[in-house]
XYZ file of C-alpha atoms in Angstrom:
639
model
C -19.694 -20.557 -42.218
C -16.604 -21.957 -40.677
C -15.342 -19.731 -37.550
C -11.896 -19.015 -39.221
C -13.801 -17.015 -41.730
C -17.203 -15.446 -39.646
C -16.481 -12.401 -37.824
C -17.353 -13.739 -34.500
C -14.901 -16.649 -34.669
C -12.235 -14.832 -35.466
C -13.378 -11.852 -32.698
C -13.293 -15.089 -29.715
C -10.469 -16.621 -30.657
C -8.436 -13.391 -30.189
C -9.751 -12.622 -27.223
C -9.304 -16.290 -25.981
C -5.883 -15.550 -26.918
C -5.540 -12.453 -25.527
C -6.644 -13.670 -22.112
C -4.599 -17.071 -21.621
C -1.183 -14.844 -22.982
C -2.653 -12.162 -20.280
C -2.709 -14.750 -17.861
C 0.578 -17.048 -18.785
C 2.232 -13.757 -18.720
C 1.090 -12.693 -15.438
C 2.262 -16.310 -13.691
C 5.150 -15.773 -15.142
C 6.345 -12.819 -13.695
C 4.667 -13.937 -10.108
C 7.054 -17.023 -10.223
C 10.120 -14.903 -11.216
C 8.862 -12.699 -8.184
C 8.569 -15.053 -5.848
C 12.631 -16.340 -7.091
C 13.873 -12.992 -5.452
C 12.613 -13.959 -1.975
C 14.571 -16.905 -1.487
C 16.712 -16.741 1.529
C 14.606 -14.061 3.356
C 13.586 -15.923 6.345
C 16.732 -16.296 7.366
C 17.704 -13.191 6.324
C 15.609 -11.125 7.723
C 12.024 -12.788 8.663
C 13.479 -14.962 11.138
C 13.426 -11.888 13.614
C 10.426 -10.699 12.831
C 8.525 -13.727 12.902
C 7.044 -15.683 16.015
C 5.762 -18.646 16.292
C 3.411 -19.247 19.147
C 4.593 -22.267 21.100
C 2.438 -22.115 24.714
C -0.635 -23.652 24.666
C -1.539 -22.130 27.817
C -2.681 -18.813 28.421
C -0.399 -16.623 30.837
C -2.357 -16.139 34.033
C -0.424 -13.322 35.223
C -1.065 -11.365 31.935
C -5.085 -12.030 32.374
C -5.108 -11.336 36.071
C -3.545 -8.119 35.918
C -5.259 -6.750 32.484
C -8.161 -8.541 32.756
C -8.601 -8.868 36.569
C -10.537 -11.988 36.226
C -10.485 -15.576 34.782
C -14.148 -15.580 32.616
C -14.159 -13.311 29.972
C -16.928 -12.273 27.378
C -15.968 -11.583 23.756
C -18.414 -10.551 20.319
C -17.328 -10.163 16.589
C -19.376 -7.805 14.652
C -19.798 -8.008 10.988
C -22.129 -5.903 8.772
C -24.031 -6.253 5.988
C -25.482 -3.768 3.052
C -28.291 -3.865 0.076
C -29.155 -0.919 -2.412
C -31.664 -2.452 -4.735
C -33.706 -0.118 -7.171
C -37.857 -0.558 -7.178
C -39.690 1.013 -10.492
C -38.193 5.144 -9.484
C -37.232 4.236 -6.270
C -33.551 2.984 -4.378
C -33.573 1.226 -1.229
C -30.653 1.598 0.448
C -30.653 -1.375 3.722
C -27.236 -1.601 6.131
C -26.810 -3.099 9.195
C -24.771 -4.923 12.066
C -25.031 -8.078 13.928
C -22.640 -9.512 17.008
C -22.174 -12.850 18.074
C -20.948 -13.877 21.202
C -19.142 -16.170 23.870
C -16.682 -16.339 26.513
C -13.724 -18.074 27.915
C -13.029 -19.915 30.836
C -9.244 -20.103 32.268
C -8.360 -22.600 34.336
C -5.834 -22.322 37.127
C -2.693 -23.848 35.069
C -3.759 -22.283 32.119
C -5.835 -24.147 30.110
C -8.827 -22.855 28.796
C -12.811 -23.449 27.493
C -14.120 -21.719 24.781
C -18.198 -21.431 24.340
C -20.474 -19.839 21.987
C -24.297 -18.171 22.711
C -26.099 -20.482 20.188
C -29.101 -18.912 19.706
C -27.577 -16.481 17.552
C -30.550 -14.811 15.825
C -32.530 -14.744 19.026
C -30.578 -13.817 21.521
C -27.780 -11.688 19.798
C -27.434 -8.204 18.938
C -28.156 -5.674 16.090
C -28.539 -2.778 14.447
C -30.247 -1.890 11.141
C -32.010 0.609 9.046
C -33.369 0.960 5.639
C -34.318 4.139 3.509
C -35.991 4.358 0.200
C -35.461 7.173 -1.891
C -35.965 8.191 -5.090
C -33.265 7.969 -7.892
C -32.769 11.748 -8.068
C -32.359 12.409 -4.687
C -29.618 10.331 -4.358
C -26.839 12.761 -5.136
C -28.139 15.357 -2.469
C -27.602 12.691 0.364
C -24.545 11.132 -1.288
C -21.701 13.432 -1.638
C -19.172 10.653 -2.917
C -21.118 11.492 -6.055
C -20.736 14.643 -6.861
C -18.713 16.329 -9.707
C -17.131 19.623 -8.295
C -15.844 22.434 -10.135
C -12.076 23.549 -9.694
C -13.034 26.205 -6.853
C -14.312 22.841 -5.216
C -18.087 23.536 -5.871
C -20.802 21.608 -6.671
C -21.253 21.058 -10.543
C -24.521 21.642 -10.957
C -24.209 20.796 -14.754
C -23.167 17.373 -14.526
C -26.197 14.628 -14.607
C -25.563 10.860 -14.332
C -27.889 8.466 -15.263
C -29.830 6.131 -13.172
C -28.254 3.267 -14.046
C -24.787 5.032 -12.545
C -26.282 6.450 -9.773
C -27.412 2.966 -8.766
C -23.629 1.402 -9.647
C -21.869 4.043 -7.626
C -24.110 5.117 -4.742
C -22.001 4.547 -1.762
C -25.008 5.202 0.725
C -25.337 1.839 2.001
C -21.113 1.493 2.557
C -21.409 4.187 4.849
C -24.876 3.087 6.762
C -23.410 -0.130 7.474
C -19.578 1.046 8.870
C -21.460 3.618 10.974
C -23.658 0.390 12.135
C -21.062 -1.380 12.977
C -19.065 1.366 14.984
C -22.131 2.421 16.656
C -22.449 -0.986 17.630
C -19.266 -1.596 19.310
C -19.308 1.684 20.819
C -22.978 0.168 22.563
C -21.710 -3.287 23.183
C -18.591 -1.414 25.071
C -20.355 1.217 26.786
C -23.455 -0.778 28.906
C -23.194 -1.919 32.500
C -21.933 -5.324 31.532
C -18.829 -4.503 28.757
C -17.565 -7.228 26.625
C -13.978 -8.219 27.503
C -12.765 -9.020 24.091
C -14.501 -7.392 20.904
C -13.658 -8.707 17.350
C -14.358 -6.623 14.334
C -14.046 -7.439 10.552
C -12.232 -3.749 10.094
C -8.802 -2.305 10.251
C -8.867 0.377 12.819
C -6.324 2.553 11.757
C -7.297 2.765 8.036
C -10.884 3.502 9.089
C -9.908 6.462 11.425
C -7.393 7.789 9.224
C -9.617 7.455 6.274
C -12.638 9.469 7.907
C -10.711 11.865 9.577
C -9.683 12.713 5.694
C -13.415 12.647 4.431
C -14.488 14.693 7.431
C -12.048 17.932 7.067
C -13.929 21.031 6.619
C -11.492 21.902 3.809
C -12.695 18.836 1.671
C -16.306 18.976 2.962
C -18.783 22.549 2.600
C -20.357 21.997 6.215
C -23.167 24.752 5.604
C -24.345 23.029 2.925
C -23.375 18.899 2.791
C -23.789 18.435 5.905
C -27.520 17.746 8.067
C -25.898 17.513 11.276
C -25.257 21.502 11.331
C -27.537 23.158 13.364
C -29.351 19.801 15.076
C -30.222 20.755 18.391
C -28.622 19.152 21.972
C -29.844 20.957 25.098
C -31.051 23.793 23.135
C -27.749 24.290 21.340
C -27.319 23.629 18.215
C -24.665 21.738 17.092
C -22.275 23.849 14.916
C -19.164 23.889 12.231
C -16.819 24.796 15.203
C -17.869 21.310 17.016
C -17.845 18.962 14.243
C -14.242 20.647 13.327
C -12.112 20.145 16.818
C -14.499 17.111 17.612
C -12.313 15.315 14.882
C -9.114 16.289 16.770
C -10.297 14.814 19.874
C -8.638 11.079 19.696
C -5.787 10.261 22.266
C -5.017 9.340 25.928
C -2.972 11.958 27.853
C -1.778 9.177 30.391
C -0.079 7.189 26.887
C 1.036 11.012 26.029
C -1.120 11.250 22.743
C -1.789 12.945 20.599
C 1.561 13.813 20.728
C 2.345 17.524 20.878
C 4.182 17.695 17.360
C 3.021 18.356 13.306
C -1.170 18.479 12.901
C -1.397 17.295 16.562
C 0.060 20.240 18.405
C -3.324 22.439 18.527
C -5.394 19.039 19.818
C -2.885 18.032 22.218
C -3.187 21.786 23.599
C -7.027 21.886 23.821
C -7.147 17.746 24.948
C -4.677 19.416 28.151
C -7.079 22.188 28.688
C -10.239 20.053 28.408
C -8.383 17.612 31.269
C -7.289 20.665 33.445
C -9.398 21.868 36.387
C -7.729 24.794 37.534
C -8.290 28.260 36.452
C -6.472 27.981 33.255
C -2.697 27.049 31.977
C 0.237 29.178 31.555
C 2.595 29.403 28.287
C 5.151 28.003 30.799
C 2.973 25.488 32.052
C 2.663 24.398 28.834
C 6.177 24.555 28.088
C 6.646 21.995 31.046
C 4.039 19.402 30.651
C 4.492 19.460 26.175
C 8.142 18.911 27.165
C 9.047 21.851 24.484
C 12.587 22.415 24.620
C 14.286 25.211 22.440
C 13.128 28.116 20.352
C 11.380 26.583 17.412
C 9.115 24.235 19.977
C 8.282 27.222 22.023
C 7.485 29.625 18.925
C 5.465 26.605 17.419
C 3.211 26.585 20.310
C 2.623 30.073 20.509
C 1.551 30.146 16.929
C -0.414 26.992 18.002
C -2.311 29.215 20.309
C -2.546 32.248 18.621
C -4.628 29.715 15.828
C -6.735 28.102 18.803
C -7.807 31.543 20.326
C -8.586 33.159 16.156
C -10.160 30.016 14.893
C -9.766 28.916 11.189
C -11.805 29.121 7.987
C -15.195 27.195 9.396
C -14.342 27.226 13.177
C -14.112 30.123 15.949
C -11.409 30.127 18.126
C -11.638 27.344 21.205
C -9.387 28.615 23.593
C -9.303 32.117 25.497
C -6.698 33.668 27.476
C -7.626 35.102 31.144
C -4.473 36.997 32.208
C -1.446 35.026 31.666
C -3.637 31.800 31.690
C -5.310 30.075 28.625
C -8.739 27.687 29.365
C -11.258 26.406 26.822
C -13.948 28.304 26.117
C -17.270 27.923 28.324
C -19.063 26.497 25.108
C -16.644 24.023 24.245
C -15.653 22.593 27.658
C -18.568 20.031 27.388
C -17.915 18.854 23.533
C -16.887 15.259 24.382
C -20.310 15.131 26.296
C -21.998 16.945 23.274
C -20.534 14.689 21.023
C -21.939 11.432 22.762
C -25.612 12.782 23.015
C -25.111 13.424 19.264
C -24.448 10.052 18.416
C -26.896 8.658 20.890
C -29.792 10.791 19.775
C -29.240 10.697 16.011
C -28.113 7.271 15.622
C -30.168 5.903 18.200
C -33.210 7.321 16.245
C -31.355 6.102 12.553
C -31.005 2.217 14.320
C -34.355 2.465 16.078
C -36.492 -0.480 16.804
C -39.502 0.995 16.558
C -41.495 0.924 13.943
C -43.282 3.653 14.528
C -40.386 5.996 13.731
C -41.011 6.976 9.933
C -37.484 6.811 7.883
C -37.484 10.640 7.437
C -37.474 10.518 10.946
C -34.439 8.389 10.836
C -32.692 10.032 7.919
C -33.432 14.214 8.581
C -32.624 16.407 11.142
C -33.854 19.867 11.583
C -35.700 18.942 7.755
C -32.430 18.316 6.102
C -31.058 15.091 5.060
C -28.014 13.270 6.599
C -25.254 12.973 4.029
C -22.872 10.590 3.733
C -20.596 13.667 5.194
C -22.777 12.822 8.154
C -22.315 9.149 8.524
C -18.720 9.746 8.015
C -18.487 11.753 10.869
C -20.465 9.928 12.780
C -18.367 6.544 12.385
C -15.440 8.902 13.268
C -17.299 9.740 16.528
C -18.577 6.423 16.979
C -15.611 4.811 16.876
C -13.493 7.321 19.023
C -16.041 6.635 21.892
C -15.825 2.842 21.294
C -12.210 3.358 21.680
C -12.773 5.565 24.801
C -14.988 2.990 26.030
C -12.334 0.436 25.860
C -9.690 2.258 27.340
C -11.908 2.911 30.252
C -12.878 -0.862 30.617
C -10.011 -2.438 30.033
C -11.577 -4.469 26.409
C -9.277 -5.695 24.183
C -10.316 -3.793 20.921
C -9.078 -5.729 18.073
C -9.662 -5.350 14.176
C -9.062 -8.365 11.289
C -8.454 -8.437 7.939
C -9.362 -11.507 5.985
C -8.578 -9.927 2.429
C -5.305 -7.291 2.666
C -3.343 -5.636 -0.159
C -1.190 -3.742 2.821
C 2.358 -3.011 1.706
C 3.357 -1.242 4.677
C 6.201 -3.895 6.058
C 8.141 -3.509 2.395
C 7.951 -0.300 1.859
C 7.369 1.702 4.649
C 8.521 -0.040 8.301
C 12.130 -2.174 7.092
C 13.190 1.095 4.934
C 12.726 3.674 7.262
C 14.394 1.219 9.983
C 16.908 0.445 7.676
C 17.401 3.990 6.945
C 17.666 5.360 10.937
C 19.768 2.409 11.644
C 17.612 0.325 14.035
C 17.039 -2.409 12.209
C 19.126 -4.236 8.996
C 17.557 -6.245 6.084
C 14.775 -5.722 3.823
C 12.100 -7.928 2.006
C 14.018 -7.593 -1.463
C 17.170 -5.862 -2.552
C 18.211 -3.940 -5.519
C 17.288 -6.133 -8.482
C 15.148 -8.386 -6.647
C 11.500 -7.997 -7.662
C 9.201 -9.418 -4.930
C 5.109 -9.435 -4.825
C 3.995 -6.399 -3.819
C 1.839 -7.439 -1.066
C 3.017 -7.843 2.135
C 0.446 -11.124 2.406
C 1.542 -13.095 -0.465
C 4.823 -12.371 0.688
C 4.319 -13.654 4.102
C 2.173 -16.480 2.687
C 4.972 -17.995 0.186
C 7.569 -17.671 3.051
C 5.430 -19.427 5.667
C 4.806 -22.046 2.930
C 8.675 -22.695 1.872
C 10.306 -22.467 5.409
C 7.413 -24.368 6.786
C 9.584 -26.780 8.539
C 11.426 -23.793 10.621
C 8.247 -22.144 10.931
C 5.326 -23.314 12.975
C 1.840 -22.249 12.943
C 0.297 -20.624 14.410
C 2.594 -17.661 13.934
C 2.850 -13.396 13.709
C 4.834 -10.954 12.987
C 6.011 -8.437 16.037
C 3.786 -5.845 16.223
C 4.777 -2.580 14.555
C 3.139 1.041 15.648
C 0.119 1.271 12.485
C 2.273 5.223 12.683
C 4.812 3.525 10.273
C 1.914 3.383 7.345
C 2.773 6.959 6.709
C 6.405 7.350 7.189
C 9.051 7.122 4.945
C 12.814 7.932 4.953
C 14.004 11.696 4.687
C 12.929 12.598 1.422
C 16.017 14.857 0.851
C 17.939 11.834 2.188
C 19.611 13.879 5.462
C 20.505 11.423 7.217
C 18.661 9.913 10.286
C 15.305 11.837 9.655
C 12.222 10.807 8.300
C 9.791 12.370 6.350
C 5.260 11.857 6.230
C 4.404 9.740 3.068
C 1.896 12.752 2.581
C 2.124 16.007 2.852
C 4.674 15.535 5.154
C 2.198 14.186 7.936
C 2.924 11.087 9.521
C -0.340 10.012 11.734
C -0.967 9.276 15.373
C 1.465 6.960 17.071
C 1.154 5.052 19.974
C -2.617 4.308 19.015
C -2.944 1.360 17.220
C -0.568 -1.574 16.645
C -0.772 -4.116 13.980
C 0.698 -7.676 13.262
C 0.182 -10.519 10.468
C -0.452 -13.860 11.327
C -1.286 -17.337 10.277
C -3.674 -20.133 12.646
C -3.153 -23.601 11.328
C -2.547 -26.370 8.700
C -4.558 -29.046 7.403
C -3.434 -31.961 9.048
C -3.256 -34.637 5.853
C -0.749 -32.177 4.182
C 1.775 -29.524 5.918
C 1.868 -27.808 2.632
C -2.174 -26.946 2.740
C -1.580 -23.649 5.302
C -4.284 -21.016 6.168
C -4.682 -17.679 4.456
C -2.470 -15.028 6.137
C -4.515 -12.390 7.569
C -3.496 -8.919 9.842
C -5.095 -7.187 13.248
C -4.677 -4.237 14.339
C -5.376 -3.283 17.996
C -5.431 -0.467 20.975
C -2.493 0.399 22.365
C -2.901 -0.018 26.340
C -1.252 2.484 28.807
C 1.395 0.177 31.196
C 1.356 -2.420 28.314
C 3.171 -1.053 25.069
C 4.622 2.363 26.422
C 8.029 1.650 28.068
C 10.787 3.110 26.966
C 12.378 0.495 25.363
C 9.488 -0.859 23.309
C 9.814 2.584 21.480
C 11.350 3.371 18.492
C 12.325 7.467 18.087
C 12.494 8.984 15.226
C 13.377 12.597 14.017
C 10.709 13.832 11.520
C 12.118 16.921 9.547
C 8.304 18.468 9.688
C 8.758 22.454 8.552
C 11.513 21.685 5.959
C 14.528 22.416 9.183
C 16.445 19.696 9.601
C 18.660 21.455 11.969
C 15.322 21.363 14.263
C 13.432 17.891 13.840
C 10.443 17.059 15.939
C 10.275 13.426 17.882
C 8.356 10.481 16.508
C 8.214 7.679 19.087
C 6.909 5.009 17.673
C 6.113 1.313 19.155
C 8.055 -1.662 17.772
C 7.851 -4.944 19.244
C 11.080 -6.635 17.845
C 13.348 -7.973 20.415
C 10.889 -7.159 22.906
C 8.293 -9.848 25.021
C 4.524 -9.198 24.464
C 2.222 -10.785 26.405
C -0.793 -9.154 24.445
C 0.399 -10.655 21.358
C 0.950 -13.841 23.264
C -2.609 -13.908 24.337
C -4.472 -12.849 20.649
C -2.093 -15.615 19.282
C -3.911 -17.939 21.496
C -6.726 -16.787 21.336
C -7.247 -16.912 17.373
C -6.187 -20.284 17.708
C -8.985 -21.743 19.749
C -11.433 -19.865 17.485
C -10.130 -21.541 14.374
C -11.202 -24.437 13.062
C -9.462 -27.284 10.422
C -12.589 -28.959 10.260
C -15.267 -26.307 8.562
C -13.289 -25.256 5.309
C -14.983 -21.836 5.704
C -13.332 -20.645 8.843
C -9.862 -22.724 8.149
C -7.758 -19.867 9.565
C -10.248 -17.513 10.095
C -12.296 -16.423 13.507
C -15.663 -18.455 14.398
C -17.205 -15.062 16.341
C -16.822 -12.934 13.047
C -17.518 -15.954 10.779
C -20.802 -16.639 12.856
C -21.684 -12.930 12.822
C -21.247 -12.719 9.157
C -23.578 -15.636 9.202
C -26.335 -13.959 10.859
C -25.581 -10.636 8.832
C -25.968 -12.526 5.605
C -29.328 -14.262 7.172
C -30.810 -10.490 7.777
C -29.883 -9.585 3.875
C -31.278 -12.960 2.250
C -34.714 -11.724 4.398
C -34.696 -8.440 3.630
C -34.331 -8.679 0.204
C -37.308 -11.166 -0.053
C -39.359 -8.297 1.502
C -38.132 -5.614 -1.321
C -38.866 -8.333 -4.000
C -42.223 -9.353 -2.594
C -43.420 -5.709 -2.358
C -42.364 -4.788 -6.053
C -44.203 -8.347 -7.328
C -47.331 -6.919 -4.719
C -46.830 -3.466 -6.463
C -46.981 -4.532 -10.027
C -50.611 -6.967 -9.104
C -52.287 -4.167 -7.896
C -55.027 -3.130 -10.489
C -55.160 0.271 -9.310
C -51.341 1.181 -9.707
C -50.448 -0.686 -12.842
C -51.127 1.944 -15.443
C -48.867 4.066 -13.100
C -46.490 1.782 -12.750
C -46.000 1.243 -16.690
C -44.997 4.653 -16.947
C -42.928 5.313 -13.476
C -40.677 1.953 -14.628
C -37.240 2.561 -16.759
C -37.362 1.109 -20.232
C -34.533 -1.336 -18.880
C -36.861 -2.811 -16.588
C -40.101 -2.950 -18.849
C -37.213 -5.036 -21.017
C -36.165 -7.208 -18.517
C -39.533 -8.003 -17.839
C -40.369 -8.662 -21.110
C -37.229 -10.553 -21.826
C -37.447 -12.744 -18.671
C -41.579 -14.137 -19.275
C -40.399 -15.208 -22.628
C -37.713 -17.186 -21.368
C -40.026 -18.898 -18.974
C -43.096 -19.014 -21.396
């Protein structure tokens, strides 16, 4: 039958057409995109663009961060497996480093070497827990169905061929792996200098900070970590709810004492004070509250700390005209660190001795993937602690981004407060909507007026959640959300490009982004800051202050130094790691080793389960019909 006339010719050759007028269509409109941003280098990327001309490193930067001319660095990467056995899923995560260091010569010149014994003499953590199908949903909450009250629907069943598709177990295991990791590789006697990680800092805190809040998560009941027991406490809702407020550096003046961060920036002054107790005017003085609305915002502000909310008691007490932290809570950043040493330590254990309910339960219950959340959060505040402390520079990359911030958040609310003019597309321009392929077509048309290896200045990662007044008063800003504009003056973030091939200066490397810590005597002056007015409880007559860091105009010797850095850990001669780092490309490496071995050791034991004599009746019977198919279907295509 010719295929004009049979059903299934007819059926492909629409779809074939379908799919190239999809596709013709959707080049189309990229090219017409792409049209709008001619002219906005010079425009407006010109200033916010930097191309990294030294090929020396700046010795009085190093000296006086660093303190010394031989510095260690490590990229982590992780790795994850959830693979089903007959009734069983096997959930396997983990995190590998690989390391090196850099010598600096007196004029500035510099030799970079790698550890090349990677799988022997690098560093890891990993864990693996098989469960059965139907437990899955009662360790992984990202699962559940709940009911408009926020409940549970106990109702809802999913199949196991869903459960399997959209467990999220594993994605959880292997970020806490990874953050537990740094935190370790930061917090021994011997620190790493420089540590590389294939994450975005400030989208990892913000996001579990979200998946953590006690009025998204049912703590007495989702959560195994209630109730575990430190020093014959057990650890309770009140802990795991102001533990999650407990990221900032007083000396940098965070978390600033405005919106959400008020209460923590209270209790993170009480916590630091070692006196009998502060006084509302104390208070006043060191929150720099000005004015009647500041003043009544922090006694409300206290009033909440000394009742407590919903799933927490009250922190803070007042003795006479003083207010301290109560006796309980004065110890929960040492509380918190036993918790992740003790549980985690026990979930990455080398020992094989240590069962996986061992690993998995405390107290009998299961950790959730509440749980892990939390402790990533945790893991990854005392990694950033830990590099404060040390003096590391903590630093997160992106290979793949879909980031939009720069268009539509940081150039229109500068625009908008007046401190900066020009925008990545007009009125009736349509550009791409990624910052990336933005950044990426520019680099690649004004490639003769811009040099790699290049970045944009860095912009406070704050600017991700503001946007301009959204009652358009003039010279305020609003949060994106809710009105809530994150923590500035914590993490900073730039894009930036390493090389070109060098048969063809049109062949560039992928643009990528890294966001880093924010270092006290570094990135705070005055005039590196950027204030804004944020119009937080709807009264615009009384606006609270936003300062947040941007680097344009201004020199940055950090920058200068990651610039250089990336550079000598490129490579234009291994296509895989053309503009991308060798420490996280070599750690991926060794994470992908781990995962090719482990999952010969699930395989081999369900081929060892289904040759024992003794178990294969069972096994007929405890296998889905979709594998007894598969089975089938695969001997007789190899018979």
């Amino acid at each position: 039958m010719d295929d004009d006339s049979s059903f299934i010719g007819r059926s492909l050759r629409q779809t074939g057409d379908l799919l190239l007028g999809g596709a013709r269509k959707q080049v189309d409109d990229y090219k017409s995109k792409f049209e709008g941003l001619r002219g906005v280098y010079d425009g407006v990327l010109s200033r916010l663009l930097i191309s990294a001309e030294a090929k020396e490193f700046d010795l009085e930067f190093i000296d006086r961060f660093f303190g010394k001319r031989e510095l260690t660095f490590a990229g982590i990467d992780g790795t994850i497996l959830k693979q089903d056995v007959f009734d069983l899923v096997i959930f396997f995560a983990g995190a590998y480093s690989a390391h090196g260091s850099i010598k600096i010569g007196d004029k500035g010149e510099a030799n970079l070497s790698y550890e090349e014994n990677y799988l022997e003499r690098g560093f890891g953590v990993s864990s693996v827990l098989p469960v059965y199908i139907n437990e899955v949903p009662s360790i992984d909450q990202t699962l559940l169905v709940r009911a408009e009250d926020g409940s549970p629907d106990e109702s809802v069943t999913f199949s196991d061929a869903y459960v399997i598709d959209n467990s999220a177990f594993a994605d959880y295991l292997m970020g806490l792996s990874e953050f537990y990791l740094a935190y370790w590789l930061l917090s021994g006697e011997n620190p790493v200098d420089i540590l590389l990680l294939d994450r975005v800092f400030s989208s990892e805190v913000a996001s579990f900070y979200a998946e953590t809040s006690d009025f998204r998560v049912n703590l007495d009941h989702e959560c195994g970590l209630i109730g575990y027991k430190m020093g014959g406490r057990p650890f309770n809702k009140s802990e795991w709810v102001y533990a999650r407020k407990l990221l900032g550096n007083l000396r940098l003046g965070t978390p600033a004492p405005r919106g959400e961060y008020l209460l923590p920036r209270v209790i993170a002054e009480l916590l630091a004070d070692e006196t009998m107790g502060l006084t509302r005017e104390q208070l006043y003085d060191r929150l720099s509250l000005t004015g009647d609305s500041g003043r009544a915002r922090l006694d409300k502000e206290l009033e909440q700390g000394i009742r407590g909310s919903r799933d927490a008691e009250g922190i803070i007490v007042r003795k006479g005209k003083e207010f301290v932290i109560k006796p309980q809570y004065r110890d929960i950043r040492q509380r918190i660190e036993s918790l992740v040493r003790e549980v985690c330590g026990r979930m990455f254990s080398n020992d094989p001795k240590v069962s996986y309910e061992e690993r998995f339960k405390v107290g009998g219950k299961w950790i959730t993937t509440n749980d892990l959340s939390f402790l990533s959060l945790m893991s990854l505040y005392l990694a950033i602690e830990k590099a404060w402390q040390n003096k590391t520079l903590l630093i997160g990359v992106a290979k793949d981004t879909s980031a939009r911030d720069l268009k539509r958040q940081v150039l229109p609310v500068l625009n908008y407060v007046g401190r900066f003019k020009g925008t990545l597309g007009g009125p009736g321009h349509d550009t791409p909507d990624t910052d990336r392929m933005i950044l990426q077509w520019v680099s690649l048309q004004e490639r003769d007026k811009l040099a790699v290896p290049w970045a944009s200045v860095e912009y406070d990662t704050a600017f991700k959640t503001i946007v301009p007044h959204l009652e358009r008063e003039p010279n305020l800003v609003s949060g994106a959300r809710r009105n809530q504009i994150s923590l500035e003056k914590t993490f900073l973030k730039a894009y930036f490009q390493l090389c070109q091939a060098a048969s063809e200066p049109k062949l560039r490397s992928n643009v990528l982004l890294y966001d880093r810590l924010v270092y006290e005597g570094y990135d705070d002056q005055t005039e590196k800051m950027v204030s804004l007015k944020h119009d937080y409880e709807n009264r615009p007559d009384s606006p609270e202050q936003v300062d947040v860091i941007f680097y344009q105009g201004q020199d940055n010797p950090i920058q200068r130094f990651i610039v250089r850095l990336f550079e000598m850990m490129t490579s234009r001669s291994i296509p895989e790691l053309f503009g991308h780092l060798k420490p996280l490309y070599v750690a991926d490496k060794v994470a992908k080793y781990h995962y090719n071995q482990f999952r010969g050791m699930i395989e081999s034991t369900g081929t060892w389960l289904l040759n024992r004599p003794d178990l294969r009746e069972f096994l007929f019977y405890l296998g889905t019909f979709r594998e007894r198919r598969s089975s089938i279907e695969q001997s007789r295509r190899l018979s």
